[in-house]
XYZ file of C-alpha atoms in Angstrom:
692
model
C 204.278 76.683 123.171
C 207.015 76.572 126.223
C 206.458 80.089 126.522
C 202.491 79.802 127.104
C 202.637 76.787 129.129
C 205.315 78.655 131.663
C 202.710 81.632 131.945
C 199.997 79.453 132.228
C 201.682 77.804 135.414
C 202.441 81.205 136.887
C 199.070 81.948 136.557
C 198.235 78.933 138.879
C 197.510 79.017 142.546
C 201.031 79.329 144.872
C 201.657 76.128 145.829
C 199.592 74.151 143.142
C 202.903 71.967 142.138
C 203.257 70.791 145.923
C 199.594 70.046 146.206
C 200.056 68.083 142.654
C 202.764 65.872 144.158
C 200.933 65.141 147.400
C 197.600 64.743 145.727
C 197.736 61.212 146.006
C 197.909 61.112 149.901
C 195.759 63.864 150.757
C 192.818 62.085 149.387
C 193.788 59.052 151.472
C 194.255 60.982 154.443
C 191.991 63.992 154.124
C 193.906 65.620 156.755
C 193.419 69.080 158.082
C 197.049 70.170 156.324
C 194.961 70.258 152.752
C 192.069 72.379 153.883
C 194.484 74.796 155.686
C 196.487 74.837 152.205
C 193.307 75.575 150.349
C 192.342 78.036 152.380
C 195.516 79.933 152.881
C 197.351 78.908 149.290
C 194.622 79.559 146.810
C 195.411 83.347 146.391
C 196.510 83.815 142.731
C 195.635 87.686 143.059
C 198.331 88.724 145.404
C 201.491 89.831 144.687
C 204.629 87.801 145.537
C 202.956 84.595 145.087
C 206.120 82.428 144.726
C 207.740 83.643 147.625
C 204.286 83.519 149.403
C 203.765 79.884 148.740
C 207.028 79.421 150.240
C 206.305 80.969 153.338
C 203.080 79.642 153.371
C 204.649 75.970 152.870
C 206.787 76.680 156.124
C 204.488 78.070 158.287
C 202.074 75.197 157.375
C 205.239 72.995 158.610
C 205.392 74.631 161.450
C 201.582 74.656 162.288
C 201.994 70.508 161.747
C 204.629 70.540 164.158
C 203.046 72.617 166.661
C 199.735 69.894 166.615
C 202.099 67.401 167.104
C 202.725 68.526 170.722
C 199.144 69.846 171.614
C 195.730 71.185 169.971
C 196.250 74.596 168.412
C 193.617 75.533 170.560
C 195.980 75.541 173.504
C 198.364 77.904 171.900
C 195.089 80.324 171.423
C 194.616 79.969 175.253
C 198.412 80.573 176.114
C 198.215 83.795 173.681
C 195.180 85.234 175.333
C 196.361 85.326 178.666
C 199.505 86.735 177.242
C 197.961 89.553 174.911
C 195.531 90.340 177.473
C 197.956 91.188 180.263
C 200.097 93.048 177.713
C 196.772 95.254 177.421
C 196.312 95.173 180.719
C 200.135 96.328 181.838
C 199.848 99.045 179.132
C 196.725 100.490 180.242
C 197.979 100.525 183.693
C 201.193 102.663 182.628
C 199.432 104.964 180.411
C 196.885 105.680 183.290
C 199.700 105.908 186.029
C 201.314 108.496 183.562
C 197.981 110.560 183.203
C 197.387 110.528 186.887
C 201.149 112.086 187.436
C 200.690 114.693 185.356
C 197.389 115.476 186.944
C 199.250 115.825 190.466
C 201.938 117.459 189.307
C 199.846 120.301 187.680
C 198.031 120.376 190.735
C 201.152 120.545 193.238
C 202.945 123.469 190.805
C 199.802 125.278 191.199
C 200.447 125.582 194.945
C 199.236 129.263 196.656
C 196.592 129.797 194.152
C 193.242 128.143 195.511
C 191.272 128.976 192.551
C 193.507 127.736 189.843
C 193.962 124.685 191.628
C 190.433 124.313 191.791
C 190.084 124.570 187.766
C 192.584 122.254 187.529
C 191.447 119.574 190.210
C 187.673 119.703 188.362
C 188.446 120.411 184.701
C 190.604 117.671 184.436
C 189.001 114.825 185.292
C 185.742 116.378 183.728
C 187.272 116.582 180.084
C 188.954 113.212 180.279
C 185.149 111.697 181.100
C 183.400 113.752 178.507
C 186.448 112.656 176.001
C 185.579 109.356 176.873
C 181.969 109.768 176.049
C 182.110 111.396 173.211
C 184.373 108.738 171.573
C 182.350 106.053 172.571
C 179.266 107.347 171.496
C 180.332 108.582 168.037
C 182.646 105.760 167.191
C 181.004 102.506 169.137
C 178.088 102.854 171.123
C 178.392 99.542 172.388
C 181.420 100.078 174.073
C 180.092 102.016 177.250
C 179.463 100.825 180.746
C 181.015 97.324 181.720
C 180.645 94.678 179.171
C 180.073 92.350 181.735
C 176.097 91.968 180.921
C 176.751 91.446 177.231
C 179.240 88.956 177.903
C 177.026 87.010 180.088
C 173.967 87.023 177.404
C 176.287 85.967 175.199
C 177.610 82.975 177.342
C 174.064 82.138 177.567
C 173.772 81.544 173.541
C 172.350 84.727 172.295
C 174.562 86.517 169.335
C 175.783 90.001 169.882
C 178.202 89.958 167.186
C 178.448 94.083 167.340
C 179.970 93.717 171.248
C 182.721 91.777 169.772
C 183.628 93.838 167.009
C 187.768 95.448 166.432
C 186.279 98.768 166.448
C 184.532 98.257 170.017
C 187.427 96.872 171.196
C 189.896 99.746 170.095
C 186.940 102.307 171.476
C 186.674 100.778 174.581
C 190.442 100.415 175.306
C 190.582 104.245 174.759
C 187.995 105.161 176.678
C 188.793 103.291 179.841
C 191.977 104.837 180.104
C 190.508 108.327 180.127
C 188.171 107.153 182.483
C 190.834 105.690 184.779
C 192.907 108.686 184.712
C 190.264 110.559 186.150
C 191.259 109.002 189.240
C 189.210 108.383 192.658
C 187.013 111.503 191.831
C 184.700 109.590 189.541
C 185.776 106.247 191.783
C 185.376 103.857 188.629
C 187.632 100.565 187.949
C 188.393 98.384 184.698
C 187.758 94.611 185.917
C 184.357 94.706 183.906
C 185.484 96.433 180.457
C 188.320 94.451 180.962
C 186.855 91.032 180.863
C 184.688 92.650 177.776
C 187.886 93.226 176.347
C 189.286 89.683 176.973
C 186.550 88.013 175.342
C 186.995 90.152 172.200
C 190.861 89.246 171.857
C 189.678 85.461 172.543
C 186.983 85.499 169.857
C 189.764 86.907 167.128
C 191.992 84.230 168.276
C 189.712 81.700 168.251
C 188.533 82.642 164.240
C 192.581 82.425 163.942
C 192.343 78.691 164.944
C 189.016 78.033 162.798
C 191.052 78.790 160.180
C 194.277 76.845 161.076
C 192.433 74.012 162.278
C 189.720 72.638 161.028
C 187.182 72.851 164.026
C 183.101 73.796 164.735
C 183.632 77.728 164.737
C 180.389 78.004 167.102
C 181.928 75.341 169.657
C 185.081 77.019 169.652
C 183.572 80.643 170.188
C 181.683 79.344 172.873
C 184.470 77.628 174.560
C 187.260 80.999 174.220
C 184.481 83.266 175.830
C 183.696 81.136 179.170
C 187.834 80.912 179.130
C 188.650 84.793 178.245
C 186.179 85.645 181.201
C 188.537 83.702 183.738
C 191.546 85.833 182.018
C 190.122 89.296 181.950
C 190.010 89.018 186.087
C 193.468 87.301 186.357
C 195.200 89.736 184.154
C 194.015 92.651 186.066
C 195.424 91.630 189.738
C 197.485 88.559 188.724
C 194.809 86.297 190.509
C 194.109 83.623 188.387
C 192.219 81.180 190.766
C 189.349 84.067 191.513
C 189.341 84.888 188.043
C 188.204 81.145 187.213
C 185.807 81.560 190.013
C 184.804 84.663 188.651
C 183.846 82.739 185.344
C 182.124 80.249 187.216
C 179.584 82.228 189.052
C 179.097 85.695 187.358
C 179.516 84.636 183.508
C 178.304 81.149 183.140
C 174.843 79.902 183.919
C 175.928 76.449 183.197
C 179.615 75.997 183.325
C 181.098 72.864 181.549
C 183.773 70.841 183.223
C 185.322 70.637 180.050
C 186.408 74.531 180.489
C 187.782 74.086 183.471
C 191.546 73.153 182.526
C 191.858 75.664 179.726
C 190.472 78.431 182.396
C 193.239 77.674 184.482
C 195.973 77.671 181.999
C 194.816 80.716 180.450
C 194.809 82.508 183.436
C 197.647 81.292 184.770
C 199.225 82.731 182.016
C 198.047 86.100 181.598
C 198.639 86.363 186.097
C 202.262 85.635 185.115
C 202.600 87.678 182.584
C 201.172 90.759 184.287
C 203.267 90.034 187.111
C 206.581 89.588 184.855
C 205.951 93.020 183.642
C 205.170 94.212 187.003
C 208.849 93.078 188.039
C 210.303 94.554 184.966
C 209.102 97.722 184.879
C 210.564 98.270 188.736
C 207.415 98.048 190.734
C 208.703 94.612 192.349
C 211.937 92.757 192.799
C 209.638 89.239 192.476
C 206.792 87.842 191.621
C 204.259 88.526 195.265
C 200.875 89.517 195.874
C 199.889 92.844 194.202
C 199.072 94.616 197.505
C 201.849 94.829 199.945
C 200.716 94.393 203.949
C 202.119 93.391 207.178
C 199.474 91.359 209.057
C 200.756 89.937 212.322
C 201.635 85.899 211.510
C 201.893 85.083 215.037
C 198.487 85.875 216.539
C 196.489 86.909 213.254
C 193.304 87.170 215.349
C 191.636 86.610 218.749
C 188.838 83.780 218.839
C 186.554 85.757 219.826
C 186.926 88.297 216.885
C 184.918 85.488 214.802
C 182.184 86.911 215.862
C 182.862 90.625 215.218
C 183.726 89.108 211.689
C 180.259 87.542 211.416
C 178.690 90.905 212.460
C 180.917 92.743 209.556
C 179.249 90.395 207.086
C 175.829 90.882 208.250
C 176.820 94.739 208.069
C 178.148 94.675 204.557
C 174.961 92.526 203.533
C 172.583 95.033 204.622
C 174.489 98.129 203.298
C 174.858 96.420 199.770
C 171.486 95.881 199.665
C 170.894 99.700 200.267
C 173.488 100.363 197.866
C 171.680 98.288 195.300
C 168.171 99.624 195.787
C 169.699 102.791 194.825
C 171.291 101.575 191.938
C 168.230 100.298 190.525
C 166.324 103.639 191.322
C 168.708 105.792 189.607
C 168.845 103.322 186.354
C 165.170 103.713 186.776
C 165.061 107.590 186.931
C 167.289 107.923 184.277
C 165.149 106.357 181.988
C 161.642 107.928 183.122
C 163.014 111.331 183.419
C 162.805 113.091 180.217
C 165.703 115.340 180.825
C 167.899 112.629 181.932
C 166.884 110.655 179.176
C 167.557 113.235 176.204
C 170.895 114.260 177.487
C 172.088 110.242 177.711
C 170.569 109.897 174.369
C 171.793 112.890 172.321
C 174.408 114.790 174.788
C 176.332 111.880 176.463
C 179.832 114.087 176.561
C 177.904 117.038 178.210
C 176.371 114.841 180.632
C 179.587 113.183 181.686
C 181.264 116.387 181.921
C 178.629 118.087 184.025
C 178.493 115.140 186.561
C 182.382 114.940 186.977
C 182.530 118.327 187.384
C 180.483 117.945 189.983
C 181.676 114.975 191.752
C 185.608 116.456 191.352
C 183.746 119.877 193.163
C 182.913 117.862 196.433
C 186.342 115.629 196.682
C 188.219 118.893 196.156
C 190.945 118.792 198.750
C 190.347 121.843 200.296
C 186.515 121.410 200.903
C 184.683 118.356 201.711
C 187.571 116.349 200.113
C 190.182 116.785 202.985
C 187.564 113.974 204.864
C 187.856 111.720 201.908
C 191.771 110.989 201.135
C 190.788 112.298 197.939
C 194.581 113.132 196.850
C 194.851 109.175 197.058
C 194.394 106.882 193.712
C 192.203 103.910 193.766
C 195.156 101.630 194.769
C 196.670 104.104 197.027
C 193.429 104.068 198.705
C 192.672 100.254 199.081
C 196.962 100.085 200.351
C 196.205 102.649 203.152
C 193.225 101.066 204.230
C 194.845 97.834 204.790
C 197.561 98.740 206.737
C 197.915 97.316 209.855
C 198.514 99.540 212.645
C 195.545 100.845 214.460
C 194.976 104.930 213.314
C 193.208 105.719 216.406
C 196.402 105.086 218.847
C 198.667 106.718 216.631
C 196.244 109.998 215.876
C 198.900 111.997 218.068
C 201.704 111.023 215.543
C 201.077 112.673 212.233
C 203.841 111.282 210.419
C 202.108 107.819 209.987
C 201.798 107.169 206.483
C 198.217 107.048 205.961
C 197.048 109.464 208.798
C 198.626 112.176 206.314
C 195.481 111.874 204.081
C 192.803 110.303 206.368
C 193.068 112.842 209.235
C 192.652 116.323 208.912
C 193.579 118.980 212.034
C 191.205 118.779 214.481
C 189.039 115.723 213.470
C 189.442 112.233 213.872
C 190.093 109.332 211.763
C 186.778 108.079 212.407
C 184.901 111.370 210.912
C 187.177 110.635 207.970
C 185.890 107.012 207.481
C 182.471 107.872 208.188
C 182.243 110.796 205.855
C 183.775 108.814 203.122
C 181.363 106.282 203.630
C 178.412 108.593 203.306
C 179.436 110.518 200.509
C 180.907 107.291 198.285
C 177.732 105.809 198.310
C 175.561 108.096 196.223
C 178.568 109.484 194.729
C 179.539 106.350 193.120
C 175.709 105.407 192.226
C 175.500 108.653 190.653
C 178.709 107.764 188.745
C 177.141 104.354 187.485
C 175.304 106.275 185.009
C 177.660 108.308 183.318
C 177.796 106.607 179.204
C 181.376 105.713 179.395
C 183.647 102.182 179.597
C 183.888 101.877 183.321
C 183.667 98.836 185.960
C 182.233 98.427 189.358
C 184.167 95.799 191.155
C 186.904 97.784 192.687
C 184.684 100.588 193.651
C 182.828 98.742 195.844
C 185.745 96.474 196.703
C 187.430 99.671 198.055
C 184.090 100.899 199.735
C 183.814 97.492 201.604
C 187.330 97.898 202.501
C 186.856 101.452 204.297
C 183.773 99.922 206.070
C 185.813 97.030 207.541
C 188.266 99.562 208.405
C 185.995 101.782 210.420
C 184.579 98.596 212.015
C 188.122 97.556 212.885
C 189.128 101.246 214.218
C 186.047 101.070 216.809
C 186.865 97.731 217.815
C 190.650 98.661 218.286
C 189.960 101.809 220.236
C 187.376 99.786 222.616
C 190.424 97.642 223.312
C 192.494 100.271 224.064
C 190.477 101.616 226.646
C 190.051 98.367 228.249
C 186.127 98.276 227.790
C 186.109 94.869 226.943
C 185.313 93.023 229.586
C 188.153 93.261 231.834
C 190.686 92.108 229.252
C 192.538 94.126 226.858
C 193.464 93.112 223.423
C 196.604 95.040 222.632
C 197.341 93.528 219.077
C 193.832 94.509 217.132
C 194.342 94.423 213.344
C 192.064 96.748 211.935
C 193.658 95.524 208.213
C 192.303 92.261 208.784
C 188.566 93.746 208.974
C 189.429 96.075 205.848
C 190.290 92.769 204.203
C 187.031 90.717 205.306
C 184.849 93.854 204.737
C 186.488 94.279 201.141
C 185.457 90.810 200.131
C 182.236 90.806 202.081
C 180.755 94.029 200.198
C 181.901 93.431 196.905
C 180.844 89.555 197.327
C 177.511 90.734 198.366
C 176.798 93.240 195.836
C 177.954 91.024 192.932
C 175.838 88.158 194.501
C 179.000 86.042 194.475
C 182.249 84.419 196.705
C 185.046 84.847 194.442
C 185.719 88.389 195.844
C 186.831 86.403 199.105
C 189.560 84.391 196.992
C 190.524 87.922 195.151
C 190.888 89.359 198.545
C 193.368 86.424 199.296
C 195.588 86.321 196.229
C 195.869 90.208 196.469
C 197.210 90.440 199.831
C 198.573 86.448 200.627
C 197.393 86.518 203.758
C 195.931 83.176 203.757
C 195.767 83.644 207.683
C 192.592 85.493 207.323
C 190.973 82.845 205.228
C 187.976 81.811 207.515
C 186.693 85.224 209.167
C 186.801 86.336 205.478
C 184.905 83.410 204.030
C 182.673 83.902 207.108
C 181.786 87.441 206.623
C 181.176 86.978 202.422
C 179.127 84.111 203.229
C 176.975 85.739 205.544
C 176.776 89.138 203.659
C 175.496 87.030 200.412
C 173.062 85.198 202.450
C 171.799 88.721 203.144
C 171.778 90.274 199.961
C 170.123 87.222 198.614
C 166.979 87.176 200.943
C 163.834 88.162 199.007
C 165.474 86.977 195.352
C 167.048 90.586 195.103
C 168.534 91.078 191.508
C 172.527 91.428 191.785
C 174.130 94.339 190.768
C 175.039 92.793 186.955
C 171.260 91.450 187.080
C 169.935 95.168 187.852
C 172.044 96.151 184.279
C 170.730 93.495 181.969
C 167.097 94.270 183.226
C 167.458 98.222 182.581
C 169.156 97.477 179.185
C 166.583 94.628 178.827
C 168.871 92.347 177.604
C 167.985 88.450 176.510
C 169.422 87.118 179.785
C 166.830 84.977 180.896
C 168.350 84.118 184.528
C 168.826 88.086 185.540
C 165.028 88.458 184.378
C 163.951 85.463 186.481
C 164.955 87.420 189.375
C 163.195 90.729 188.557
C 160.102 88.457 187.547
C 159.817 85.116 189.358
C 156.634 84.453 187.489
C 158.942 83.989 184.337
C 159.840 80.527 185.924
C 156.187 79.213 185.270
C 155.307 80.612 181.767
C 154.612 77.605 179.439
C 156.362 77.227 176.185
C 153.110 76.911 174.126
C 152.087 80.302 175.276
C 154.953 82.305 173.753
C 155.960 79.922 170.535
C 156.098 81.867 167.328
C 154.430 81.284 164.273
C 154.540 77.774 162.859
C 157.681 76.656 161.171
C 158.446 75.362 157.730
C 157.777 71.451 157.678
C 157.676 68.425 155.479
C 155.486 65.444 154.910
C 157.586 62.045 154.547
C 156.101 61.439 151.023
C 157.376 64.932 149.975
C 157.820 65.859 146.514
C 160.972 67.564 145.111
C 158.618 70.959 144.761
C 157.640 70.711 148.129
C 161.120 69.813 149.245
C 162.798 72.835 147.153
C 159.841 75.258 148.623
C 161.257 74.269 152.213
C 164.852 74.541 151.740
C 164.345 78.372 149.992
C 161.933 79.192 152.735
C 163.873 78.050 155.826
C 167.268 78.406 156.865
C 167.524 75.862 159.887
C 169.848 73.008 159.758
C 166.997 70.503 160.802
C 163.377 70.778 159.368
C 161.001 68.751 160.993
C 159.462 65.775 158.722
C 155.715 64.723 160.060
C 153.411 62.040 158.787
C 151.119 63.977 156.687
C 149.839 67.802 156.887
C 146.527 66.351 158.255
C 147.895 64.705 161.109
C 150.878 66.589 162.083
C 152.562 63.326 164.139
C 156.080 64.023 164.075
C 158.424 61.589 162.502
C 161.496 63.017 163.000
C 164.131 65.759 161.145
C 166.067 65.687 158.015
C 169.230 67.371 157.511
C 169.382 70.199 155.122
C 172.529 69.157 153.825
C 170.858 66.068 152.845
C 167.446 68.079 151.286
C 170.247 69.351 148.986
C 171.282 66.186 148.031
C 167.809 64.703 147.118
C 167.324 68.096 145.273
C 170.483 67.115 142.832
C 169.526 63.323 143.068
C 166.116 63.941 141.274
C 167.445 66.535 138.641
C 169.574 63.501 137.435
C 166.899 60.929 137.447
C 163.805 61.097 135.673
C 161.455 58.753 137.808
C 160.464 61.117 140.512
C 160.865 60.023 144.039
C 159.857 60.693 147.636
C 161.420 62.282 150.247
C 161.542 59.228 152.849
C 162.516 56.928 149.889
C 166.116 58.898 149.289
C 166.440 61.018 153.019
C 167.077 59.387 156.352
C 164.501 60.860 159.076
C 166.401 61.012 162.433
C 164.909 60.172 165.414
C 164.381 63.392 167.772
C 166.650 63.107 171.133
C 164.665 65.675 172.866
C 161.455 66.256 172.497
C 159.257 69.256 174.464
C 155.673 69.677 175.607
C 154.012 72.951 175.334
C 153.616 72.881 178.900
C 157.109 72.853 179.783
C 158.360 76.106 181.343
C 160.973 78.705 179.023
C 163.481 78.115 181.878
C 163.304 74.767 180.990
C 163.725 75.016 177.308
C 166.388 77.509 177.775
C 168.400 75.060 180.014
C 168.076 72.132 178.011
C 169.184 74.293 174.758
C 172.338 75.797 176.837
C 172.867 71.841 177.596
C 172.892 70.496 174.190
C 174.088 73.440 172.278
C 173.067 74.584 168.888
C 170.658 71.929 167.933
C 166.662 72.240 167.473
C 164.041 71.573 169.787
C 161.214 70.460 168.470
C 157.553 71.122 170.515
C 154.721 68.486 170.365
C 151.724 67.874 172.011
C 150.744 64.037 172.035
C 153.086 63.567 169.105
C 151.388 66.416 167.146
C 154.120 69.096 166.019
C 153.358 72.333 167.333
C 156.584 74.247 166.726
C 160.430 74.308 167.212
C 162.764 76.379 169.497
C 165.999 77.833 168.368
C 168.528 79.934 169.946
C 167.071 82.933 167.556
C 163.372 82.230 168.311
C 164.747 81.856 172.267
C 166.014 85.633 172.178
C 162.894 86.500 170.662
C 161.063 85.281 173.294
C 163.311 86.395 175.885
C 163.270 89.508 174.383
C 159.382 89.942 174.266
C 159.095 88.750 177.998
C 161.190 91.805 179.000
C 159.402 94.367 177.017
C 156.282 93.255 178.579
C 157.821 93.380 182.476
């Protein structure tokens, strides 16, 4: 008997002795620790049960100690920033190695133009073909930026396929291949990295939910908002612009409670990213990502404010042209049969052909010599932010930026003009590639080139003494490039966060006023006429159920009444419902709140009853002989928010966003018409998008 008792004890769940000793205290406190132990220790089928029980018991003690300092979610926010920064650093390191290998091979083939041409074109073409094929075969949801999908999820729509572990793995490797193609493809990493950050955040949120008894849906919504800020902060080490990006681009309703977690996690990510840069030898201390040498005694003349304002208007006008071309190419690839077929079945072939074509145009021995094609994206931006006047140093070829931006017999202005004209349509074409790619950094560099061209023009005019008899000897073209980068990227995305990003990247806060002025004016021009932004156009093209984007494409959606788009009538109960009717409602409905009416004939809405109470009601009826009605056992809760069928879809969407995952009931003069939940709202928006 003793042997059998010992065997029985061994077969029990690990840690059960500890649970029995503390049983009385657990019943009194109903603490989270007992909940955690039941989740983590009740695994009798796994090996080394006693050892696992000891380890898990110590883990629970550690979690309890950490919980006394602050909530477990704050540790998750810190881990999110650190892990995202590590991923960003590893990606930059891998891309640098691949770009260095490409440049080394190109230099080794010096003297043979044909082999150099094939090296220049086939290397990025093969990398992009691999990225497209990899994404298409493993996880098709990994292509593109990912920001439109994250915005849709932040609006309350569930899209679990875009947050899977497979998607994170595929997007990370595919993005490395895309960035390793260099400035030939002219794509960045900000958008995909925001998507990667959200995927990391969701897994950390699930871990916190397992350790800590917390509402899973609420925690997942909070971590998505925080992860959006961390994605930008970990790319550039810019926490303030990362948080502002999360407010402007990602969240249609930014709750104030997310403010501190966003900053905390973004600072952790930015600090980790910059520390890794120092440890890798890229810098001696924590400083701005791009080194500039703008003059501090006189950053700009007062009258130059007018020129910065003109630059903002110019960037706004050019952004309207770019956004129009982008919308047109998205529509063309969907309506043209050949492009549609290739983008559906032959993604790798399409990517390889397009990148080979783009690389042929940027070949340094052809048009590429006027486009600084040998520079990487970071080198392009660094050279454009140079404070020296290239036009005054055109006779001195030893000036570093001029080695790439000026070709024999041509002026710097010609190279900048060719760069702007060519990169406009090349970037539009590159946006159709079915691979993981970001689009913020390319427009940031393009805006810097636009500002640099204006700055060089102003410097040339001032050097010739044509400025009303007064010569400005210290014009800084780099300041115009910085303002142009912020203004153009802000106009394309309809945001102001690029202005803060420009300041954080360079540390040149002396140009804060002209940069914000140019960005505001560029936004004013780009937003005129209710034109959709870059990310709005992507959401519309993909027909994502993101209502703010759809309303920009179809303003009449603002006046669409809810009663016009409601689906079939939902399951309802009358207050005198019998157990058979309640059982039918529980079996046919999955909602947590089921409406209760006075009677099926009157349809007068009284309130709602919780599904959990209905299940208790059914169990209660099974134990008693007498049959009772619903209102005699269950509590009928009043409706805090009630919609009219004349309320618009936008109003219903806004209320759902504010109150979370509750159910909205629609009633006309007190009579129940239907209900709206997030799945129902998703169906309504998808139907509206399909009709556009």
